Amino acid sequence: MTQLISAKQIDACAPGAHAKPKIQPRYFTGFFRRLRMAGGAVLFALYFGVAWLNWGGRQAVLWDLSGKEFHIFAATFWPEDLILLSAILLICAFGLFFITVLAGRVWCGYTCPQSVWTWLFLWAERVTEGDRSKRIKLDNAPLSFHKFGRRTAKHGLWLLISLLTAVTFVGYFTPIRDLVVDIALLEASGWAAFWVFFFTAATYLNAGWLREKVCFHMCPYGRFQSSMVDADSLVITYDAERGDPRGSRRKDQKPSATGLGDCIDCQLCVQVCPTGIDIRDGLQMECIGCAACIDACDSIMDKMGYDRGLIRYASERELDGGESRILRPRLIGYFLLLILMIGLFSWGVASRPLITLDVERDRGMYRFTSSGQIENSYLIKVRNKSSSARHLVIDVAGPGRSTIQGPDGVVLAAGEKAEVPMSVAYDPETLSGNRADIRVQIRSLDGAGETVAEKTTFVGPASGPAR
Ligand code: SF4
Ligand code: SF4
């Protein structure tokens, strides 16, 4: 039997019919946009500026992968400091938890690089293609010289921003001054070229094409943040009690005269939203907390002569008629944990040994020297972690009289590492048994006279020393 379907149903089955329309946020300014711009400007200044700062004759912030060193201004971290670097990440995570409990997703809306770069790309879109209505018109227009020119300008600007972002990012891993010169002369190494290309493409795709989809589908924070906010957290909310029922009206009409709430249903809050949602439907996972809808709605309230704040930062408790509590156990808990971690991290950095020592015994067995002593070989790995040169002397202490063959000292520049081969020889009569614990000690003749020591083993003949 043939089944009849309507034209509407055919349309609904057409390819792309279920695709969400492209979000074309409308440009709008106001207090929160200015705040976002200020936050973004600080972030850009830090991101693009810090890479060019120098400190003590080297790049101030540099993750030198080949040298296995991570410099942050005066501090240098090595692979053995991994726990301290992990602590930085933990502190950032707890800082984020703290901020989320306090004020919802302010991180997402104001400082998350995904949002900030998306705002920058939206700006590029606006200067090349115009504001929302012009962009929608351009999208629907057939290809023409005008459309091609606008599109080329937009993508060119996006690619330029992406390239600058990528070069700066790679410049935190390889000295940026050399990198820029190498790229300009087309002499960059294969790896550097690959990563610049990779991060250019990643920035272009994330901020230009994927935008809110990254927040919806790729960012884990958006998913678990709802479990962190509580009834007292400040989130961006529509005051339904005040706004509903919604409806248009003349400008001079007071809501009381129309039987309507304060919302004039102008849709401006939806048009400015970068994630294309309607905040009036309640708190949604897709809301990145950018406050663009607050600016938009406040301007409408001003025009209508109503009080601002129909959409505002408010807690669930406040909307239910209660009073928000700022100090609450969860917030205090995160704050104390944050302070504890910052304290532990600072203590860990301040109490890091400035000289590190690692002693490796040669895997080979003992041997007899021409003078009849028993000799073992070692490799002394020593690093000067201080910020100035150190003259270091090497000593060995053991159960009896020992002789050191090899340099008895080494001079290391700040951050320098050295491997010193050394052998220790014992007179057989001073060694009881076939093995003894010995202690290799490094003492600095400069600075605070730091001393480090490590225990190792001295091995003799299995039957005991020959007599
Ligand atoms: S609902 Fe408002 S705060 Fe949330 S993303 Fe949209 S414009 Fe930003
Ligand atoms: S901007 Fe304000 S008045 Fe306009 S639809 Fe949104 S909530 Fe209603």
XYZ file of C-alpha atoms and ligand atoms in Angstrom:
483
model
C 0.000 0.000 0.000
C 1.300 3.376 -0.949
C 1.740 5.761 1.957
C 1.275 9.465 1.329
C 3.726 11.845 2.923
C 3.441 15.575 3.113
C 5.795 18.086 1.521
C 6.781 19.090 5.055
C 7.826 15.495 5.775
C 9.812 15.384 2.521
C 11.544 18.599 3.542
C 12.278 17.118 6.957
C 13.995 14.133 5.297
C 16.117 16.259 2.993
C 19.880 16.093 3.571
C 20.917 18.667 6.134
C 17.341 19.252 7.273
C 18.240 18.253 10.812
C 21.477 20.186 10.798
C 21.442 23.032 13.282
C 21.545 26.422 11.596
C 24.905 28.165 11.735
C 25.202 30.392 14.792
C 25.804 33.984 13.764
C 26.093 35.906 17.037
C 25.138 39.527 16.888
C 27.692 42.092 17.997
C 26.709 43.836 21.185
C 28.574 45.919 23.665
C 28.035 46.687 27.306
C 29.672 46.395 30.709
C 30.359 42.664 30.555
C 31.685 42.800 27.012
C 34.148 45.486 28.093
C 35.122 43.266 31.012
C 35.633 40.340 28.620
C 37.704 42.498 26.295
C 39.850 43.649 29.211
C 40.371 40.016 30.308
C 41.138 39.012 26.721
C 43.587 41.913 26.291
C 45.492 40.852 29.411
C 45.557 37.259 28.187
C 46.798 38.250 24.711
C 49.413 40.581 26.158
C 50.680 37.777 28.379
C 50.529 35.094 25.708
C 52.120 37.054 22.870
C 54.386 39.189 25.078
C 55.922 36.798 27.605
C 57.441 34.653 24.839
C 59.681 37.620 23.926
C 60.906 38.418 27.435
C 64.427 37.552 28.457
C 65.687 36.681 31.912
C 69.329 36.238 32.881
C 70.518 35.911 29.286
C 67.899 33.357 28.201
C 64.255 33.311 27.199
C 62.241 33.953 30.384
C 59.668 31.202 29.799
C 60.933 28.280 27.781
C 60.242 24.575 27.848
C 63.541 23.402 26.395
C 62.676 19.842 25.380
C 66.119 18.962 24.013
C 67.861 20.285 27.139
C 65.111 18.758 29.350
C 64.778 22.049 31.218
C 61.745 24.209 31.912
C 62.493 27.849 32.653
C 59.970 30.188 34.257
C 61.758 33.470 34.878
C 64.266 32.825 37.713
C 63.155 29.239 38.323
C 64.318 26.264 36.306
C 62.724 22.845 36.560
C 64.208 19.537 35.458
C 62.585 16.145 34.869
C 63.208 15.213 38.525
C 61.008 18.213 39.463
C 58.047 16.661 37.703
C 56.139 16.530 40.968
C 56.444 20.319 41.313
C 55.222 20.834 37.755
C 52.322 18.476 38.453
C 51.593 20.564 41.549
C 51.214 23.662 39.326
C 48.549 21.822 37.319
C 46.796 20.718 40.519
C 46.807 24.293 41.834
C 45.276 25.502 38.539
C 42.617 22.769 38.734
C 41.676 23.660 42.309
C 41.696 27.364 41.426
C 39.183 26.540 38.701
C 37.026 24.501 41.102
C 37.064 27.387 43.556
C 36.045 29.941 40.917
C 33.319 27.622 39.583
C 31.744 27.110 43.009
C 31.873 30.864 43.574
C 30.721 32.221 40.221
C 29.841 29.404 37.825
C 31.545 29.334 34.423
C 33.323 32.682 34.527
C 36.480 30.928 33.367
C 34.729 29.755 30.186
C 33.193 33.096 29.336
C 36.083 35.416 30.152
C 39.447 33.682 30.032
C 39.240 30.227 28.434
C 41.488 30.379 25.338
C 38.774 28.674 23.273
C 36.350 31.514 24.094
C 38.885 34.323 23.858
C 40.170 33.184 20.449
C 36.586 32.679 19.272
C 35.810 36.296 20.246
C 38.869 37.365 18.265
C 37.755 35.362 15.228
C 34.250 36.839 15.558
C 35.811 40.286 15.487
C 37.700 39.321 12.288
C 34.439 38.042 10.846
C 32.665 41.283 11.681
C 35.322 43.560 10.155
C 35.473 41.540 6.937
C 31.857 40.426 6.454
C 29.816 42.774 8.634
C 27.492 42.132 11.550
C 24.992 39.314 11.962
C 22.377 40.331 9.399
C 24.995 41.044 6.724
C 26.697 37.723 7.399
C 23.427 35.796 7.159
C 22.688 37.604 3.888
C 26.157 36.797 2.596
C 25.745 33.132 3.581
C 22.519 32.918 1.575
C 23.822 34.871 -1.408
C 25.142 33.018 -4.503
C 28.869 33.070 -5.089
C 29.932 36.390 -6.507
C 33.054 38.484 -6.717
C 31.882 40.411 -3.635
C 31.232 37.230 -1.615
C 34.514 35.670 -2.726
C 36.444 38.798 -1.712
C 34.809 38.977 1.726
C 35.341 35.290 2.366
C 38.976 35.495 1.264
C 39.598 38.459 3.559
C 37.987 36.656 6.506
C 39.880 33.410 6.047
C 43.098 35.314 5.384
C 42.708 37.191 8.671
C 41.801 33.990 10.518
C 44.871 32.259 9.094
C 47.112 35.171 10.023
C 45.858 35.117 13.643
C 46.251 31.320 13.691
C 49.802 31.519 12.366
C 50.821 34.153 14.954
C 49.226 32.024 17.683
C 51.042 28.894 16.502
C 54.457 30.545 16.137
C 54.110 31.980 19.646
C 53.057 28.629 21.060
C 55.973 26.780 19.441
C 58.173 29.683 20.596
C 57.590 28.546 24.191
C 59.348 25.277 23.297
C 62.117 26.487 21.038
C 63.742 29.946 21.356
C 61.271 32.252 19.633
C 63.767 34.713 18.193
C 65.609 31.939 16.339
C 62.325 30.348 15.326
C 60.967 33.516 13.736
C 64.197 34.102 11.810
C 64.288 30.458 10.689
C 60.688 30.610 9.495
C 61.308 33.889 7.656
C 64.358 32.362 5.913
C 62.488 29.075 5.306
C 65.159 27.319 7.339
C 63.016 26.029 10.215
C 63.623 22.414 11.206
C 61.126 19.808 10.059
C 59.691 19.430 13.569
C 59.324 23.161 14.132
C 57.603 23.541 10.741
C 55.316 20.601 11.511
C 54.203 21.986 14.889
C 53.687 25.502 13.532
C 51.535 24.025 10.773
C 49.684 21.796 13.271
C 48.850 24.591 15.718
C 47.909 26.976 12.909
C 45.425 24.398 11.638
C 44.182 23.635 15.180
C 43.568 27.326 15.965
C 41.909 27.968 12.599
C 39.589 24.973 13.001
C 38.790 25.448 16.709
C 38.125 29.187 16.720
C 36.925 29.528 13.134
C 34.830 26.459 12.488
C 34.222 24.333 15.580
C 33.703 27.148 18.124
C 30.898 26.200 20.530
C 31.108 22.543 19.400
C 34.419 22.302 21.260
C 32.614 23.429 24.437
C 29.645 21.108 23.821
C 31.406 17.937 22.757
C 35.104 18.105 23.534
C 35.575 20.050 26.751
C 35.232 17.866 29.870
C 34.932 20.894 32.159
C 31.528 21.862 30.768
C 30.221 18.419 31.689
C 31.360 18.249 35.281
C 30.935 21.923 36.190
C 27.195 21.385 36.771
C 28.092 19.045 39.634
C 30.202 21.814 41.197
C 27.743 24.648 41.285
C 25.318 24.687 44.200
C 22.262 26.724 45.144
C 24.521 29.620 46.198
C 26.773 29.749 43.112
C 26.366 32.818 40.959
C 25.207 31.791 37.500
C 23.694 33.746 34.624
C 19.954 33.400 34.930
C 16.731 34.753 33.510
C 14.353 35.888 36.238
C 11.264 34.063 34.990
C 9.109 35.330 37.851
C 9.745 38.869 36.748
C 9.925 38.313 32.987
C 6.970 35.969 32.276
C 4.535 36.025 30.644
C 6.538 37.434 27.765
C 5.224 39.541 24.974
C 5.786 42.610 22.858
C 4.226 45.920 23.764
C 4.568 49.609 23.070
C 7.547 51.324 24.615
C 5.473 53.548 26.838
C 3.374 50.688 28.213
C 4.131 49.493 31.728
C 4.000 45.726 32.273
C 1.200 46.182 34.807
C -0.979 47.681 32.053
C -0.500 44.744 29.705
C -0.663 41.818 32.094
C 2.764 40.808 30.830
C 6.071 40.395 32.588
C 9.169 42.500 31.841
C 10.391 40.369 28.924
C 9.335 41.968 25.655
C 10.337 38.814 23.753
C 12.703 40.750 21.493
C 15.061 37.734 21.102
C 18.108 39.969 21.451
C 19.514 37.776 24.234
C 19.318 34.795 21.846
C 20.842 36.665 18.908
C 23.939 37.735 20.846
C 24.544 34.297 22.373
C 27.702 32.709 20.926
C 26.338 29.237 21.607
C 22.905 29.997 20.164
C 20.838 29.134 23.240
C 17.936 30.873 24.901
C 18.862 31.583 28.505
C 15.160 31.952 29.260
C 14.874 28.153 28.991
C 16.885 27.860 32.224
C 20.489 26.979 33.081
C 21.940 24.893 30.270
C 25.146 22.974 29.796
C 25.753 24.970 26.592
C 25.890 28.304 28.462
C 29.530 29.359 28.698
C 28.751 32.225 31.075
C 29.929 35.006 28.759
C 27.221 37.440 29.967
C 26.552 38.749 26.446
C 22.835 38.184 27.097
C 23.039 40.367 30.234
C 24.434 43.277 28.224
C 21.779 42.804 25.551
C 18.861 42.541 27.955
C 20.047 45.421 30.137
C 20.070 47.679 27.077
C 16.471 46.658 26.314
C 15.449 47.262 29.929
C 17.032 50.720 29.696
C 15.098 51.481 26.526
C 11.854 50.317 28.088
C 12.512 52.209 31.300
C 12.460 48.994 33.363
C 14.950 47.993 36.025
C 18.055 46.255 34.755
C 18.806 42.677 35.740
C 16.052 40.638 34.111
C 18.978 38.457 33.049
C 21.696 38.698 35.660
C 24.207 36.906 37.830
C 22.098 35.343 40.548
C 22.061 32.204 42.636
C 19.271 29.685 42.660
C 18.635 30.577 46.298
C 18.291 34.258 45.453
C 15.796 33.526 42.673
C 13.779 31.425 45.131
C 13.518 34.477 47.361
C 16.312 33.550 49.761
C 19.644 35.219 50.400
C 22.805 33.844 48.788
C 25.515 32.711 51.150
C 29.019 33.498 49.977
C 30.875 31.629 52.679
C 29.839 28.014 52.612
C 31.621 24.769 53.478
C 32.458 23.662 49.938
C 33.887 27.050 48.972
C 35.889 27.310 52.196
C 37.125 23.732 51.652
C 38.406 24.515 48.139
C 39.935 27.761 49.355
C 41.809 26.046 52.189
C 42.976 23.278 49.871
C 44.160 25.883 47.395
C 46.094 27.775 50.046
C 47.573 24.518 51.345
C 48.706 23.490 47.875
C 50.186 26.894 47.082
C 52.002 26.752 50.432
C 53.324 23.247 49.784
C 54.390 24.187 46.277
C 56.221 27.307 47.503
C 57.918 25.264 50.215
C 58.819 22.574 47.662
C 60.393 25.156 45.331
C 62.219 26.976 48.139
C 63.594 23.796 49.699
C 64.689 22.169 46.435
C 68.319 21.076 46.774
C 70.468 23.437 44.735
C 72.950 20.678 43.970
C 71.743 17.241 42.915
C 73.840 14.126 42.841
C 73.357 10.702 41.337
C 76.022 8.012 41.679
C 76.066 5.027 39.332
C 78.447 2.160 40.004
C 80.059 0.621 36.959
C 78.315 -2.680 36.288
C 81.715 -4.351 35.890
C 83.219 -6.002 38.971
C 86.226 -4.862 40.978
C 89.782 -5.010 39.654
C 93.246 -4.929 41.207
C 95.492 -1.984 40.483
C 99.212 -2.372 39.799
C 99.843 -1.352 43.420
C 97.566 -4.169 44.686
C 94.566 -2.061 45.650
C 90.976 -3.111 44.899
C 89.337 -0.619 42.585
C 85.688 0.109 41.593
C 84.483 2.622 38.964
C 81.593 5.062 39.296
C 79.888 7.708 37.241
C 79.041 10.810 39.269
C 76.135 12.782 37.785
C 75.934 16.205 39.328
C 73.777 19.219 38.501
C 74.044 22.791 39.657
C 70.419 23.911 40.092
C 71.341 27.267 41.562
C 71.240 30.494 39.595
C 75.034 31.052 39.751
C 78.207 29.069 39.048
C 79.403 26.603 41.679
C 82.839 25.117 42.316
C 82.109 21.635 43.623
C 84.515 19.234 45.311
C 84.025 15.495 45.466
C 84.827 13.371 48.556
C 84.372 9.715 49.369
C 83.889 8.396 52.881
C 83.976 4.665 53.654
C 84.955 2.108 56.206
C 88.699 2.421 55.628
C 91.323 4.411 53.753
C 90.366 5.032 50.121
C 91.994 6.694 47.160
C 90.035 8.610 44.534
C 91.162 8.449 40.940
C 89.710 11.184 38.754
C 88.959 14.856 39.172
C 88.361 15.856 42.760
C 86.204 18.769 41.742
C 84.216 20.366 38.957
C 83.029 23.893 38.155
C 79.473 24.102 36.861
C 77.642 27.122 35.470
C 74.067 27.852 36.611
C 71.812 24.962 35.575
C 74.732 22.975 34.163
C 74.977 19.231 34.528
C 78.135 17.121 34.387
C 79.016 13.449 34.430
C 82.307 12.769 36.172
C 83.912 9.305 35.856
C 85.706 8.376 39.059
C 87.246 5.296 40.592
C 87.740 4.459 44.237
C 90.511 2.140 45.395
C 90.889 0.448 48.782
C 93.880 -1.224 50.314
C 92.729 -4.831 50.687
C 93.552 -4.899 54.426
C 91.198 -1.978 55.139
C 88.220 -3.753 53.576
C 86.453 -6.381 55.657
C 84.111 -8.674 53.746
C 83.438 -8.487 50.016
C 81.329 -5.345 49.971
C 81.170 -2.104 51.861
C 78.898 0.923 51.948
C 80.616 4.095 50.890
C 79.349 7.661 50.715
C 80.065 10.027 47.831
C 79.796 13.637 48.875
C 79.718 16.872 46.849
C 80.452 20.132 48.603
C 80.124 23.583 47.099
C 82.932 26.053 47.737
C 80.649 28.955 46.711
C 77.187 30.157 47.605
C 75.806 28.739 50.823
C 78.323 25.871 50.818
C 75.646 23.316 49.930
C 76.520 19.676 50.562
C 74.867 16.613 49.095
C 75.779 12.989 49.571
C 74.687 9.636 48.220
C 75.364 6.140 49.429
C 76.701 3.515 47.085
C 78.449 0.156 47.282
C 82.090 -0.855 46.951
C 82.567 -4.453 45.833
C 85.616 -6.672 46.508
C 86.499 -10.339 45.856
C 83.765 -12.816 46.928
C 86.125 -14.613 49.315
C 87.110 -11.381 50.991
C 90.123 -9.267 50.249
C 93.269 -11.074 49.255
C 95.928 -10.717 51.917
S 23.187 32.211 27.517
Fe 24.094 34.210 27.861
S 25.858 33.817 29.170
Fe 25.207 31.847 28.323
S 26.490 31.621 26.516
Fe 24.580 32.558 25.834
S 24.994 34.752 25.907
Fe 26.602 33.764 27.058
S 16.707 40.441 25.762
Fe 15.527 40.554 27.628
S 13.584 41.362 26.935
Fe 14.579 40.643 25.103
S 13.901 38.518 24.906
Fe 15.744 38.443 26.066
S 15.047 38.452 28.181
Fe 13.339 39.171 26.956
